[in-house]
Amino acid sequence: MVKLWERSSIAKIALKRGVQLTTSERMAEDIKKLTGGVMLSRNNDFVVFYRGKDFLSTELAEALLERESSMKSLQDEEQARLNAKLSFTSSTEAFIESTVAGTLGETLEANSKYGNELDGNHVDKMTRTVEAAKHADLVRELEWKLALAEKRIAKAERVLGKVETALNPTEDTKPPETITDEERFMFRKLGLRMKAFLLLGRRGVFDGTIENMHLHWKYRELVKILVKAKSFADVKRTALSLEVESGGILVSVDKVSKGYAIVVFRGKDYKRPSMLRPRNLLSKRKALARSIELQRMEALSRHIGKLNRRVNQLRSELVQVEDAKGQGDEELYAKLDSAYSSEDEDVEDEDDEAYLRSFDNPIVRATVDENETAIADSESSYSNDDDSAEDNGDCDEDEVNGVEYSDYDDDEDCEPAVISAGDFQRNLYSGCSDGDRLPRRRG
């Protein structure tokens, strides 16, 4: 009834008939005594009670009681303070004589007897001590950030290994199909002129990429794939992976205005597979997770290198501070003042296990090593050229793995150079030397 009275001012009670030793009059009197309400009407079936004008809800009653108790405690505290004040009596006659305690005269007298004047050397010494302490604190802070970054990169490696459990690259065991020089020339020229293309993004090669290649090959023999990669080594690895996973023939890899163009021929004996999406590659979601973890690892590696250089520099400067004690090296201390960073990095520690469980999949298979044996020799011969391509944003290779690489300002007006089919296949799977490069030709 109290809960009902909180929503309505009137409560209506239904009486059950046939209950022995009970009457509506007796029940109404008992309810009136227990609740304190006002009975408005009564019959054999219903009893109606009014809550009254002085009714208070439970929340309001608790608030009033709490307020009353707090006011009572304040009143008791004030009364105790007044009683304590009345218990003390002040007497001004005992303090007629003046004293020098706490006055300026006492301070000057104490300084003349016991004080030591601070000269310039003492101030310089204290400044050096403070600067050295700040420098040591900065070194400890950077070491803590370095340890945290190493912990994060270890976590990224664990997550990457968990994601790559479903990655099982195809082993290139069948002999590669060959095409003639004229066919390679025409396929490359037609592929670069094609308007339809596939854009390979940050996910790299996954099952959806191979499916789109087979869908392109349903209506045409060639497929052009545009890749926006930072280094030429990534483009080369992507091109060979596309060739192996799709079963096609890699025609060319060219530097174009939009990045790198990879042209793949479907083959003369092409048969569309029954399953367009291979089961051995990552899904779209896991490919994105793998890309994020690789990007995180790269950024953390650069961050750790920067912190290591900063810590080593600060430690060497700290040694110089210890050696320069008493010599007054003002230039060194000015350098230390400028070494402190004003930016604070917020650090949040996430739950590793919860993050790792987000990639669990019951159909994930065991991880196997990636098939890099076909391009192991070509990787070593082009390591120097890949570094220069990554630094300058361009690549100077004219022929890598039997595929010609050249720069084109216009994709439609290009005259590619031609190499023999035998040289292409031999260089593609066995690598080539620095002296086997062809001159670049511009369209």
CSV table of C-alpha atoms in Angstrom, one decimal:
chain,number,residue,atom,x,y,z
A,1,MET,CA,0.0,0.0,0.0
A,2,VAL,CA,2.9,2.4,0.7
A,3,LYS,CA,4.4,1.8,-2.8
A,4,LEU,CA,0.9,2.3,-4.3
A,5,TRP,CA,0.4,5.5,-2.3
A,6,GLU,CA,3.7,6.8,-3.8
A,7,ARG,CA,2.0,6.8,-7.2
A,8,SER,CA,-1.6,7.5,-6.2
A,9,SER,CA,-3.3,9.1,-3.2
A,10,ILE,CA,-6.0,6.4,-3.0
A,11,ALA,CA,-5.4,2.6,-2.5
A,12,LYS,CA,-8.2,0.2,-3.3
A,13,ILE,CA,-8.1,-3.3,-1.7
A,14,ALA,CA,-10.0,-6.3,-3.0
A,15,LEU,CA,-11.3,-8.8,-0.5
A,16,LYS,CA,-11.4,-12.5,-1.2
A,17,ARG,CA,-14.7,-14.2,-0.5
A,18,GLY,CA,-15.1,-17.4,1.4
A,19,VAL,CA,-12.2,-17.0,3.8
A,20,GLN,CA,-13.1,-18.3,7.2
A,21,LEU,CA,-12.8,-16.3,10.4
A,22,THR,CA,-12.3,-13.0,8.5
A,23,THR,CA,-14.5,-10.0,8.1
A,24,SER,CA,-14.1,-6.9,6.1
A,25,GLU,CA,-14.6,-4.7,9.1
A,26,ARG,CA,-11.8,-6.4,11.1
A,27,MET,CA,-9.4,-6.3,8.1
A,28,ALA,CA,-10.1,-2.6,7.5
A,29,GLU,CA,-9.4,-1.8,11.2
A,30,ASP,CA,-6.1,-3.7,11.1
A,31,ILE,CA,-5.0,-2.1,7.9
A,32,LYS,CA,-5.9,1.4,9.3
A,33,LYS,CA,-3.7,0.8,12.4
A,34,LEU,CA,-0.8,-0.5,10.4
A,35,THR,CA,-0.7,2.1,7.6
A,36,GLY,CA,-2.2,5.1,9.3
A,37,GLY,CA,-4.4,5.8,6.4
A,38,VAL,CA,-8.0,7.1,6.3
A,39,MET,CA,-10.7,4.6,5.3
A,40,LEU,CA,-13.1,6.2,2.8
A,41,SER,CA,-15.4,3.3,2.1
A,42,ARG,CA,-15.9,-0.4,2.8
A,43,ASN,CA,-18.1,-3.2,1.7
A,44,ASN,CA,-17.9,-7.0,1.3
A,45,ASP,CA,-15.7,-6.8,-1.8
A,46,PHE,CA,-13.5,-3.7,-1.5
A,47,VAL,CA,-11.9,-1.4,1.0
A,48,VAL,CA,-10.7,2.1,-0.1
A,49,PHE,CA,-8.1,4.0,1.9
A,50,TYR,CA,-6.7,7.5,1.5
A,51,ARG,CA,-3.1,8.1,2.3
A,52,GLY,CA,-3.6,11.4,4.1
A,53,LYS,CA,-2.1,14.9,3.7
A,54,ASP,CA,1.0,14.1,5.9
A,55,PHE,CA,2.1,11.1,3.8
A,56,LEU,CA,5.8,11.0,2.8
A,57,SER,CA,7.5,8.7,0.3
A,58,THR,CA,10.4,6.5,1.3
A,59,GLU,CA,13.0,8.6,-0.5
A,60,LEU,CA,11.7,11.9,1.0
A,61,ALA,CA,11.5,10.4,4.5
A,62,GLU,CA,15.1,9.2,4.3
A,63,ALA,CA,16.3,12.5,3.0
A,64,LEU,CA,14.6,14.4,5.8
A,65,LEU,CA,16.0,12.0,8.4
A,66,GLU,CA,19.5,12.4,7.0
A,67,ARG,CA,19.1,16.2,7.0
A,68,GLU,CA,17.9,16.2,10.5
A,69,SER,CA,20.8,14.1,11.7
A,70,SER,CA,23.3,16.3,10.0
A,71,MET,CA,21.8,19.5,11.4
A,72,LYS,CA,21.8,17.9,14.9
A,73,SER,CA,25.5,17.0,14.6
A,74,LEU,CA,26.3,20.6,13.5
A,75,GLN,CA,24.3,21.9,16.4
A,76,ASP,CA,26.1,19.6,18.9
A,77,GLU,CA,29.4,20.7,17.5
A,78,GLU,CA,28.5,24.4,17.8
A,79,GLN,CA,27.4,23.8,21.4
A,80,ALA,CA,30.6,22.1,22.3
A,81,ARG,CA,32.6,24.9,20.8
A,82,LEU,CA,30.7,27.5,22.9
A,83,ASN,CA,31.2,25.4,26.0
A,84,ALA,CA,34.9,25.2,25.3
A,85,LYS,CA,35.1,29.0,24.8
A,86,LEU,CA,33.5,29.7,28.1
A,87,SER,CA,35.9,27.5,29.9
A,88,PHE,CA,38.9,29.7,29.1
A,89,THR,CA,39.4,33.2,30.6
A,90,SER,CA,41.7,35.7,29.1
A,91,SER,CA,44.0,37.9,31.2
A,92,THR,CA,45.7,40.8,29.6
A,93,GLU,CA,47.7,41.7,32.7
A,94,ALA,CA,50.2,38.8,32.3
A,95,PHE,CA,51.4,40.1,28.8
A,96,ILE,CA,52.2,43.6,29.6
A,97,GLU,CA,56.0,43.2,29.1
A,98,SER,CA,57.0,43.2,25.4
A,99,THR,CA,59.1,40.4,23.9
A,100,VAL,CA,61.3,40.1,20.8
A,101,ALA,CA,60.2,36.6,19.9
A,102,GLY,CA,59.1,36.5,16.3
A,103,THR,CA,60.1,40.1,15.5
A,104,LEU,CA,62.5,41.4,12.8
A,105,GLY,CA,65.0,42.2,15.5
A,106,GLU,CA,65.3,38.6,16.6
A,107,THR,CA,65.7,37.5,12.9
A,108,LEU,CA,68.5,40.0,12.3
A,109,GLU,CA,70.3,39.1,15.5
A,110,ALA,CA,70.1,35.4,14.7
A,111,ASN,CA,71.5,36.0,11.2
A,112,SER,CA,74.3,38.0,12.5
A,113,LYS,CA,75.3,35.2,14.9
A,114,TYR,CA,74.6,32.0,13.1
A,115,GLY,CA,73.7,32.8,9.5
A,116,ASN,CA,76.0,32.2,6.5
A,117,GLU,CA,75.6,34.5,3.5
A,118,LEU,CA,75.1,32.7,0.2
A,119,ASP,CA,77.7,33.8,-2.3
A,120,GLY,CA,77.6,33.2,-6.1
A,121,ASN,CA,79.5,29.9,-6.0
A,122,HIS,CA,77.0,28.4,-3.6
A,123,VAL,CA,74.1,29.4,-5.9
A,124,ASP,CA,75.9,27.9,-8.9
A,125,LYS,CA,76.5,24.7,-7.0
A,126,MET,CA,72.9,24.4,-6.0
A,127,THR,CA,71.8,25.1,-9.6
A,128,ARG,CA,74.1,22.3,-11.0
A,129,THR,CA,72.7,19.9,-8.4
A,130,VAL,CA,69.1,20.6,-9.4
A,131,GLU,CA,69.9,20.3,-13.1
A,132,ALA,CA,71.6,17.0,-12.6
A,133,ALA,CA,68.7,15.7,-10.6
A,134,LYS,CA,66.2,16.7,-13.3
A,135,HIS,CA,68.4,15.1,-15.9
A,136,ALA,CA,68.5,11.8,-13.9
A,137,ASP,CA,64.7,11.9,-13.5
A,138,LEU,CA,64.3,12.4,-17.3
A,139,VAL,CA,66.6,9.4,-18.0
A,140,ARG,CA,64.5,7.2,-15.7
A,141,GLU,CA,61.3,8.4,-17.3
A,142,LEU,CA,62.6,7.6,-20.8
A,143,GLU,CA,63.8,4.2,-19.6
A,144,TRP,CA,60.3,3.5,-18.3
A,145,LYS,CA,58.7,4.5,-21.6
A,146,LEU,CA,61.2,2.3,-23.4
A,147,ALA,CA,60.2,-0.7,-21.3
A,148,LEU,CA,56.6,0.0,-21.9
A,149,ALA,CA,57.2,0.2,-25.7
A,150,GLU,CA,59.0,-3.1,-25.6
A,151,LYS,CA,56.1,-4.7,-23.8
A,152,ARG,CA,53.7,-3.4,-26.4
A,153,ILE,CA,55.7,-4.7,-29.3
A,154,ALA,CA,55.8,-8.1,-27.6
A,155,LYS,CA,52.1,-8.0,-27.3
A,156,ALA,CA,51.8,-7.0,-31.0
A,157,GLU,CA,53.9,-10.0,-32.0
A,158,ARG,CA,51.7,-12.3,-30.0
A,159,VAL,CA,48.6,-10.9,-31.7
A,160,LEU,CA,50.2,-11.1,-35.1
A,161,GLY,CA,51.1,-14.8,-34.6
A,162,LYS,CA,47.5,-15.5,-33.4
A,163,VAL,CA,46.1,-13.9,-36.5
A,164,GLU,CA,48.5,-15.6,-38.9
A,165,THR,CA,47.5,-19.1,-37.7
A,166,ALA,CA,44.9,-19.2,-40.5
A,167,LEU,CA,47.4,-18.1,-43.2
A,168,ASN,CA,48.7,-21.1,-45.2
A,169,PRO,CA,50.3,-19.8,-48.5
A,170,THR,CA,50.3,-22.1,-51.5
A,171,GLU,CA,53.5,-23.9,-52.3
A,172,ASP,CA,54.6,-23.3,-55.9
A,173,THR,CA,55.3,-26.9,-57.0
A,174,LYS,CA,54.0,-26.9,-60.6
A,175,PRO,CA,56.3,-25.7,-63.4
A,176,PRO,CA,55.6,-22.2,-64.6
A,177,GLU,CA,53.8,-21.7,-67.9
A,178,THR,CA,55.7,-19.8,-70.4
A,179,ILE,CA,54.7,-17.2,-73.0
A,180,THR,CA,56.5,-15.9,-76.0
A,181,ASP,CA,58.2,-12.5,-76.3
A,182,GLU,CA,55.5,-11.2,-78.6
A,183,GLU,CA,52.7,-12.3,-76.2
A,184,ARG,CA,54.5,-10.7,-73.3
A,185,PHE,CA,54.9,-7.5,-75.2
A,186,MET,CA,51.2,-7.3,-76.2
A,187,PHE,CA,49.9,-8.5,-72.8
A,188,ARG,CA,51.9,-5.8,-71.1
A,189,LYS,CA,50.8,-3.1,-73.5
A,190,LEU,CA,47.1,-4.1,-73.3
A,191,GLY,CA,47.2,-4.5,-69.5
A,192,LEU,CA,48.6,-1.0,-69.0
A,193,ARG,CA,45.9,0.4,-71.3
A,194,MET,CA,43.1,-1.3,-69.5
A,195,LYS,CA,40.6,0.9,-67.7
A,196,ALA,CA,39.3,-1.8,-65.4
A,197,PHE,CA,41.6,-2.5,-62.5
A,198,LEU,CA,41.8,-3.9,-59.0
A,199,LEU,CA,43.0,-1.7,-56.2
A,200,LEU,CA,45.1,-3.5,-53.6
A,201,GLY,CA,44.9,-1.7,-50.3
A,202,ARG,CA,46.4,-2.1,-46.8
A,203,ARG,CA,45.0,-5.6,-46.3
A,204,GLY,CA,47.3,-7.0,-49.0
A,205,VAL,CA,46.6,-10.4,-50.6
A,206,PHE,CA,43.6,-12.1,-49.0
A,207,ASP,CA,40.8,-14.4,-50.2
A,208,GLY,CA,38.7,-11.6,-51.6
A,209,THR,CA,41.6,-10.4,-53.8
A,210,ILE,CA,41.9,-13.8,-55.5
A,211,GLU,CA,38.1,-14.0,-55.9
A,212,ASN,CA,38.1,-10.6,-57.7
A,213,MET,CA,40.9,-11.8,-60.0
A,214,HIS,CA,38.9,-14.8,-61.1
A,215,LEU,CA,35.8,-12.6,-61.6
A,216,HIS,CA,37.9,-10.3,-63.9
A,217,TRP,CA,39.2,-13.4,-65.8
A,218,LYS,CA,35.6,-14.4,-66.6
A,219,TYR,CA,35.3,-11.7,-69.2
A,220,ARG,CA,39.0,-10.9,-70.1
A,221,GLU,CA,42.3,-12.6,-70.1
A,222,LEU,CA,44.3,-9.9,-68.2
A,223,VAL,CA,43.8,-8.3,-64.9
A,224,LYS,CA,45.6,-5.0,-63.8
A,225,ILE,CA,46.2,-4.6,-60.1
A,226,LEU,CA,47.3,-1.2,-58.7
A,227,VAL,CA,49.4,-1.3,-55.5
A,228,LYS,CA,50.3,1.7,-53.4
A,229,ALA,CA,53.3,0.4,-51.5
A,230,LYS,CA,56.1,2.2,-49.7
A,231,SER,CA,58.9,0.0,-50.9
A,232,PHE,CA,59.6,-1.9,-54.1
A,233,ALA,CA,60.3,-5.1,-52.0
A,234,ASP,CA,56.6,-5.1,-50.9
A,235,VAL,CA,55.4,-4.8,-54.5
A,236,LYS,CA,57.7,-7.6,-55.7
A,237,ARG,CA,56.5,-9.9,-52.8
A,238,THR,CA,52.8,-9.0,-53.6
A,239,ALA,CA,53.2,-9.7,-57.3
A,240,LEU,CA,54.7,-13.2,-56.8
A,241,SER,CA,52.1,-14.0,-54.2
A,242,LEU,CA,49.3,-13.1,-56.6
A,243,GLU,CA,50.8,-15.2,-59.3
A,244,VAL,CA,51.1,-18.3,-57.0
A,245,GLU,CA,47.7,-18.0,-55.3
A,246,SER,CA,45.7,-17.3,-58.5
A,247,GLY,CA,47.6,-19.7,-60.7
A,248,GLY,CA,48.1,-17.1,-63.4
A,249,ILE,CA,51.2,-15.8,-65.2
A,250,LEU,CA,52.9,-12.6,-64.0
A,251,VAL,CA,53.4,-10.4,-67.1
A,252,SER,CA,54.9,-7.2,-65.7
A,253,VAL,CA,55.3,-4.8,-62.7
A,254,ASP,CA,55.5,-1.2,-63.7
A,255,LYS,CA,55.8,2.1,-61.9
A,256,VAL,CA,52.9,4.3,-62.9
A,257,SER,CA,51.5,7.6,-61.7
A,258,LYS,CA,49.1,5.9,-59.2
A,259,GLY,CA,51.7,3.6,-57.7
A,260,TYR,CA,52.7,0.2,-59.2
A,261,ALA,CA,50.7,-1.7,-61.8
A,262,ILE,CA,50.8,-5.5,-61.7
A,263,VAL,CA,49.6,-7.2,-64.9
A,264,VAL,CA,48.7,-10.9,-64.6
A,265,PHE,CA,47.7,-13.2,-67.4
A,266,ARG,CA,45.2,-16.0,-66.6
A,267,GLY,CA,47.0,-18.6,-68.7
A,268,LYS,CA,46.2,-20.4,-72.0
A,269,ASP,CA,44.7,-23.4,-70.2
A,270,TYR,CA,42.7,-21.5,-67.7
A,271,LYS,CA,39.9,-23.2,-65.9
A,272,ARG,CA,37.7,-21.4,-63.4
A,273,PRO,CA,38.0,-23.1,-60.0
A,274,SER,CA,34.9,-24.3,-58.3
A,275,MET,CA,35.7,-22.3,-55.2
A,276,LEU,CA,36.8,-18.7,-56.0
A,277,ARG,CA,37.9,-17.9,-52.5
A,278,PRO,CA,40.8,-20.0,-51.4
A,279,ARG,CA,40.7,-21.4,-47.9
A,280,ASN,CA,44.4,-21.0,-47.2
A,281,LEU,CA,44.4,-17.2,-47.1
A,282,LEU,CA,43.1,-14.8,-44.5
A,283,SER,CA,39.6,-13.4,-44.5
A,284,LYS,CA,39.0,-9.7,-45.0
A,285,ARG,CA,38.6,-9.1,-41.3
A,286,LYS,CA,41.8,-11.0,-40.3
A,287,ALA,CA,43.7,-9.4,-43.1
A,288,LEU,CA,42.9,-5.9,-41.7
A,289,ALA,CA,43.9,-7.1,-38.2
A,290,ARG,CA,47.2,-8.4,-39.6
A,291,SER,CA,47.8,-5.1,-41.4
A,292,ILE,CA,47.1,-3.1,-38.2
A,293,GLU,CA,49.5,-5.2,-36.1
A,294,LEU,CA,52.2,-4.9,-38.7
A,295,GLN,CA,51.8,-1.2,-38.8
A,296,ARG,CA,51.8,-1.1,-35.0
A,297,MET,CA,55.0,-3.1,-34.9
A,298,GLU,CA,56.7,-0.8,-37.4
A,299,ALA,CA,55.7,2.3,-35.5
A,300,LEU,CA,56.8,0.8,-32.1
A,301,SER,CA,60.2,-0.2,-33.6
A,302,ARG,CA,60.8,3.4,-34.8
A,303,HIS,CA,59.7,4.7,-31.4
A,304,ILE,CA,62.0,2.3,-29.5
A,305,GLY,CA,64.9,3.3,-31.7
A,306,LYS,CA,64.2,7.0,-31.0
A,307,LEU,CA,64.0,6.4,-27.3
A,308,ASN,CA,67.3,4.4,-27.3
A,309,ARG,CA,69.1,7.2,-29.0
A,310,ARG,CA,67.6,9.8,-26.6
A,311,VAL,CA,68.5,7.7,-23.5
A,312,ASN,CA,72.1,7.2,-24.7
A,313,GLN,CA,72.4,10.9,-25.4
A,314,LEU,CA,71.1,11.9,-22.0
A,315,ARG,CA,73.4,9.4,-20.3
A,316,SER,CA,76.4,10.8,-22.0
A,317,GLU,CA,75.3,14.3,-21.0
A,318,LEU,CA,74.8,13.1,-17.5
A,319,VAL,CA,78.4,11.9,-17.5
A,320,GLN,CA,79.5,15.3,-18.8
A,321,VAL,CA,77.6,16.9,-15.9
A,322,GLU,CA,79.5,14.8,-13.4
A,323,ASP,CA,82.8,15.7,-15.0
A,324,ALA,CA,82.0,19.4,-15.2
A,325,LYS,CA,81.4,19.8,-11.5
A,326,GLY,CA,83.2,22.9,-10.2
A,327,GLN,CA,84.2,24.1,-13.7
A,328,GLY,CA,81.2,26.2,-14.5
A,329,ASP,CA,80.2,24.9,-17.9
A,330,GLU,CA,77.4,27.3,-18.7
A,331,GLU,CA,76.9,26.0,-22.2
A,332,LEU,CA,76.3,22.4,-21.0
A,333,TYR,CA,73.7,23.5,-18.5
A,334,ALA,CA,71.9,25.6,-21.2
A,335,LYS,CA,71.8,22.5,-23.3
A,336,LEU,CA,70.4,20.4,-20.5
A,337,ASP,CA,67.6,23.0,-20.0
A,338,SER,CA,66.5,22.6,-23.6
A,339,ALA,CA,66.6,18.8,-23.4
A,340,TYR,CA,63.5,18.5,-21.3
A,341,SER,CA,60.3,17.7,-23.2
A,342,SER,CA,57.1,19.6,-22.4
A,343,GLU,CA,54.8,17.0,-23.8
A,344,ASP,CA,53.4,14.3,-21.6
A,345,GLU,CA,52.4,11.0,-23.2
A,346,ASP,CA,49.3,9.3,-21.8
A,347,VAL,CA,49.8,5.6,-21.4
A,348,GLU,CA,47.0,3.1,-21.2
A,349,ASP,CA,47.5,-0.6,-20.4
A,350,GLU,CA,44.9,-2.8,-22.2
A,351,ASP,CA,43.9,-6.3,-21.3
A,352,ASP,CA,46.1,-8.6,-23.4
A,353,GLU,CA,44.1,-11.7,-23.0
A,354,ALA,CA,40.8,-10.1,-23.9
A,355,TYR,CA,42.4,-8.5,-27.0
A,356,LEU,CA,43.9,-11.8,-28.0
A,357,ARG,CA,40.6,-13.7,-27.6
A,358,SER,CA,39.0,-11.4,-30.2
A,359,PHE,CA,40.8,-13.3,-33.0
A,360,ASP,CA,39.8,-16.8,-31.9
A,361,ASN,CA,38.2,-18.9,-34.6
A,362,PRO,CA,37.3,-22.6,-34.4
A,363,ILE,CA,38.2,-23.3,-38.1
A,364,VAL,CA,41.7,-21.8,-37.8
A,365,ARG,CA,44.4,-24.1,-39.0
A,366,ALA,CA,48.0,-24.5,-38.0
A,367,THR,CA,50.5,-21.9,-39.1
A,368,VAL,CA,53.1,-22.9,-41.7
A,369,ASP,CA,56.1,-21.1,-43.0
A,370,GLU,CA,55.5,-18.7,-45.9
A,371,ASN,CA,56.7,-19.8,-49.3
A,372,GLU,CA,59.6,-17.5,-49.9
A,373,THR,CA,62.0,-20.0,-51.5
A,374,ALA,CA,61.1,-18.9,-55.0
A,375,ILE,CA,62.3,-15.3,-54.5
A,376,ALA,CA,65.1,-15.8,-51.9
A,377,ASP,CA,67.8,-15.3,-54.5
A,378,SER,CA,66.2,-12.2,-56.0
A,379,GLU,CA,65.7,-10.6,-52.6
A,380,SER,CA,69.4,-10.5,-51.9
A,381,SER,CA,70.3,-9.0,-55.3
A,382,TYR,CA,67.9,-6.1,-55.0
A,383,SER,CA,68.3,-5.2,-51.3
A,384,ASN,CA,70.3,-2.1,-52.1
A,385,ASP,CA,67.9,-0.9,-54.8
A,386,ASP,CA,64.9,-1.5,-52.5
A,387,ASP,CA,66.4,0.8,-49.9
A,388,SER,CA,66.9,3.6,-52.4
A,389,ALA,CA,63.4,3.1,-53.6
A,390,GLU,CA,62.0,3.4,-50.1
A,391,ASP,CA,63.9,6.6,-49.4
A,392,ASN,CA,63.3,8.4,-52.7
A,393,GLY,CA,59.7,7.3,-53.3
A,394,ASP,CA,60.8,5.9,-56.8
A,395,CYS,CA,62.6,2.8,-58.1
A,396,ASP,CA,65.5,2.6,-60.5
A,397,GLU,CA,65.1,-1.1,-61.3
A,398,ASP,CA,64.6,-1.8,-65.0
A,399,GLU,CA,64.3,-5.6,-64.7
A,400,VAL,CA,63.6,-7.7,-61.6
A,401,ASN,CA,62.9,-11.4,-61.6
A,402,GLY,CA,62.5,-11.3,-65.4
A,403,VAL,CA,59.8,-8.6,-65.2
A,404,GLU,CA,60.6,-5.2,-66.6
A,405,TYR,CA,60.0,-2.2,-64.3
A,406,SER,CA,59.9,1.3,-65.8
A,407,ASP,CA,58.5,4.7,-65.1
A,408,TYR,CA,55.5,6.0,-67.0
A,409,ASP,CA,54.0,9.5,-66.8
A,410,ASP,CA,51.1,8.4,-69.0
A,411,ASP,CA,49.7,4.9,-68.8
A,412,GLU,CA,48.4,4.9,-72.3
A,413,ASP,CA,51.5,6.1,-74.3
A,414,CYS,CA,54.1,3.6,-73.2
A,415,GLU,CA,56.5,1.5,-75.3
A,416,PRO,CA,57.9,-1.2,-73.0
A,417,ALA,CA,61.1,-3.0,-73.7
A,418,VAL,CA,61.0,-6.7,-74.5
A,419,ILE,CA,63.1,-9.5,-73.1
A,420,SER,CA,63.2,-13.2,-74.0
A,421,ALA,CA,60.8,-15.6,-72.4
A,422,GLY,CA,63.7,-17.8,-71.3
A,423,ASP,CA,65.5,-15.0,-69.6
A,424,PHE,CA,62.2,-14.0,-67.9
A,425,GLN,CA,61.6,-17.4,-66.4
A,426,ARG,CA,65.2,-17.9,-65.4
A,427,ASN,CA,65.4,-14.5,-63.7
A,428,LEU,CA,62.0,-14.8,-62.1
A,429,TYR,CA,62.8,-17.9,-60.0
A,430,SER,CA,66.6,-17.6,-59.7
A,431,GLY,CA,67.3,-13.9,-59.3
A,432,CYS,CA,69.4,-11.6,-61.5
A,433,SER,CA,72.7,-9.7,-61.0
A,434,ASP,CA,73.2,-6.0,-61.0
A,435,GLY,CA,74.7,-6.0,-64.5
A,436,ASP,CA,71.6,-7.6,-66.1
A,437,ARG,CA,69.5,-4.5,-65.9
A,438,LEU,CA,67.9,-3.0,-69.0
A,439,PRO,CA,67.7,0.7,-69.7
A,440,ARG,CA,64.4,2.4,-68.8
A,441,ARG,CA,62.3,3.7,-71.6
A,442,ARG,CA,59.7,6.4,-71.2
A,443,GLY,CA,56.5,6.6,-73.1
